[in-house]
Amino acid sequence: SRVFGELIALIETDKRNGKLTATLPSGQPFTVPANLFIIGTMNTADKSIALVDIALRRRFEFVPLYPDTSILEGVLEKKGFNERDVKLRVNLLTTLNQIIRAKKSVDFEIGHSYFMEEHDLIDILNKQVLPLLNEYFMYDLRRVKEIIEKPQKDREGNSIASLGIKLNHAVWKNRGLLEIESLAAPKVKGSQEEETQESAEA
């Protein structure tokens, strides 16, 4: 509000079309037309916009857009990912966000767009998701390591599924850094591997 001043008020419905004007540095009057639609996006986890948010919130309608695994699944299938890879990415996103909701809040959930990329999944986790988790938890790497490796529970005390992530313990021991080494592959219904496992159990 210190930067935009009256310009923020100009976007209100009852102050458009000349009902309220601001004087530009050129000396010309400025107003906002009634038929102008302003649509923006805002990351709820980004606290740097808090001051602007206070000034804008009451002048906008807010529509929450949280991660949607059905969108992720559809995009991955169109890109030709096999069933196992689709399930792995969807399960990881779902479980990570369950943990984040339990430890932080719904506004810190990781978006599904991270997992839409065709890059190697471990690279995505190491170079994009893991740094984000480190930031969320104030670079308390021991806490992040515990969240990744140990069984977690939601706020109601229900168990959250394991992430199936194996960390590189040599990197942790030598440098105190987190690096994902491998991922446990999920079972796919009707797969040969699952049938073999079922036969062995029988």
C-alpha positions as a printed Julia matrix, in Angstrom:
202×3 Matrix{Float64}:
   0.0     0.0     0.0
   2.97    2.36    0.57
   4.0     1.87   -3.05
   0.69    1.77   -4.87
  -1.3     4.09   -2.61
  -4.55    5.21   -4.26
  -3.97    2.86   -7.21
  -5.13   -0.05   -5.05
  -8.38    1.75   -4.24
  -8.98    2.42   -7.95
  -9.62   -1.26   -8.66
 -12.7    -1.34   -6.39
 -15.96   -1.7    -8.32
 -17.59    1.45   -6.96
 -14.54    3.65   -7.68
 -14.05    2.89  -11.37
 -14.95    4.87  -14.49
 -13.74    8.18  -13.07
 -15.47    7.97   -9.7
 -12.0     8.05   -8.2
  -8.87    9.19   -9.99
  -5.18    9.28   -9.2
  -2.71   11.76  -10.63
   0.15   10.17  -12.51
   3.72   11.59  -12.34
   3.0    13.15  -15.77
   0.17   15.13  -14.22
  -2.55   13.25  -16.1
  -5.54   11.8   -14.22
  -5.82    8.01  -14.16
  -8.81    5.78  -13.5
  -9.68    2.1   -13.98
 -12.45    1.17  -16.46
 -15.35   -0.95  -15.27
 -14.77   -3.71  -17.86
 -11.2    -4.49  -16.78
 -10.76   -7.88  -15.08
  -7.64   -8.33  -12.95
  -6.63  -11.96  -12.38
  -3.51  -12.86  -10.43
  -1.9   -15.81   -8.72
  -0.29  -15.9    -5.3
   1.76  -18.54   -3.55
   0.27  -18.84   -0.07
   3.56  -20.18    1.32
   5.42  -17.02    0.28
   5.38  -14.74    3.31
   7.16  -11.9     1.49
   3.83  -10.73   -0.01
   2.12  -10.44    3.39
   2.02   -6.61    3.45
   0.64   -6.35   -0.08
  -1.78   -9.17    0.72
  -3.35   -7.13    3.54
  -4.11   -4.26    1.17
  -5.38   -6.46   -1.66
  -7.29   -9.21    0.13
 -10.48   -7.23    0.73
 -10.55   -6.05   -2.89
 -10.33   -9.49   -4.5
 -12.16  -12.78   -4.49
  -9.78  -15.58   -3.49
 -10.12  -18.99   -5.12
  -7.89  -21.67   -3.54
  -6.15  -23.98   -6.0
  -4.53  -26.82   -4.11
  -2.54  -29.72   -5.63
  -4.73  -32.1    -7.61
  -3.43  -35.64   -8.16
  -6.08  -36.33  -10.81
  -4.6   -33.56  -12.96
  -1.11  -34.96  -12.39
  -2.26  -38.47  -13.3
  -3.93  -37.27  -16.5
  -0.9   -35.28  -17.66
   1.5   -38.15  -16.98
  -0.68  -40.62  -18.88
  -0.83  -38.25  -21.88
   2.96  -37.98  -21.8
   3.24  -41.76  -22.04
   4.38  -42.6   -18.49
   3.75  -46.24  -17.6
   1.35  -47.22  -14.85
   4.08  -47.86  -12.28
   5.7   -44.44  -12.78
   2.34  -42.67  -12.65
   1.46  -44.43   -9.4
   4.88  -43.66   -7.91
   4.62  -39.93   -8.63
   1.0   -39.68   -7.48
   1.73  -41.61   -4.27
   4.79  -39.46   -3.51
   2.88  -36.21   -3.97
  -0.05  -37.46   -1.88
   2.12  -38.69    0.98
   4.42  -35.65    1.0
   1.45  -33.33    1.24
  -0.12  -35.4     4.02
   3.1   -34.96    6.01
   3.3   -31.24    5.19
  -0.28  -30.67    6.31
   0.49  -32.46    9.57
   3.75  -30.59   10.24
   2.99  -27.17    8.7
  -0.39  -26.33    7.11
  -2.39  -26.85    3.94
  -0.92  -23.65    2.48
   2.53  -25.26    2.28
   1.51  -28.23    0.13
   3.78  -29.03   -2.82
   2.2   -28.4    -6.21
   1.57  -31.17   -8.7
   3.53  -29.32  -11.43
   6.85  -30.45   -9.9
   5.99  -34.05  -10.73
   4.79  -33.37  -14.3
   8.3   -32.89  -15.65
   9.81  -35.68  -17.74
  13.09  -35.51  -15.82
  14.31  -38.34  -13.62
  12.14  -38.43  -10.49
  15.11  -38.62   -8.11
  16.58  -35.51   -9.76
  13.26  -33.69   -9.32
  13.18  -34.64   -5.65
  16.83  -33.71   -5.0
  16.91  -30.47   -6.97
  13.41  -29.08   -6.44
  11.39  -30.82   -3.72
  14.12  -31.43   -1.12
  15.35  -27.8    -1.16
  11.74  -26.71   -0.66
  11.36  -29.0     2.36
  14.63  -27.66    3.79
  13.27  -24.14    3.48
   9.91  -25.05    5.02
  11.64  -26.45    8.1
  14.19  -23.62    8.46
  17.07  -25.79    7.2
  16.78  -28.1    10.18
  18.12  -31.01    8.12
  17.85  -33.5    10.98
  14.14  -32.81   11.18
  13.72  -33.14    7.42
  15.67  -36.4     7.51
  13.41  -37.72   10.26
  10.29  -36.7     8.34
  11.52  -38.54    5.24
  12.75  -41.71    6.93
  10.53  -42.31    9.97
   6.82  -43.21   10.07
   4.64  -40.1    10.44
   1.14  -39.45   11.72
  -1.42  -36.82   10.78
  -2.98  -34.41   13.27
  -5.67  -36.96   14.15
  -3.05  -39.56   15.02
  -3.6   -41.68   11.92
  -0.54  -43.28   10.33
   0.73  -41.82    7.05
   2.06  -44.2     4.41
   5.83  -44.48    4.07
   7.46  -42.32    1.4
   9.67  -45.21    0.33
  12.64  -42.86    0.04
  16.18  -44.06    0.79
  18.71  -41.35    1.6
  22.41  -41.47    0.78
  23.84  -42.06    4.26
  27.44  -41.54    3.09
  26.61  -37.98    2.05
  24.81  -37.41    5.36
  27.68  -38.85    7.41
  30.45  -37.01    5.56
  28.8   -33.65    4.89
  25.59  -33.55    6.91
  23.59  -33.04    3.72
  20.46  -34.76    2.45
  20.47  -36.57   -0.88
  17.9   -39.06   -2.09
  19.53  -42.24   -3.35
  16.6   -44.42   -4.42
  12.83  -44.89   -4.31
  10.77  -47.95   -3.54
   8.64  -48.88   -6.56
   4.9   -49.26   -5.83
   3.03  -52.45   -6.68
   0.81  -52.2    -9.73
  -2.38  -54.26   -9.64
  -2.25  -57.17  -12.05
   1.47  -56.87  -12.72
   3.66  -59.94  -13.08
   5.66  -58.92  -10.02
   2.53  -58.73   -7.88
   1.29  -62.09   -9.15
   4.67  -63.65   -8.31
   4.52  -62.16   -4.82
   0.97  -63.43   -4.3
   2.02  -66.93   -5.43
   4.94  -66.89   -3.02
   2.67  -65.85   -0.15
   0.19  -68.61   -1.03
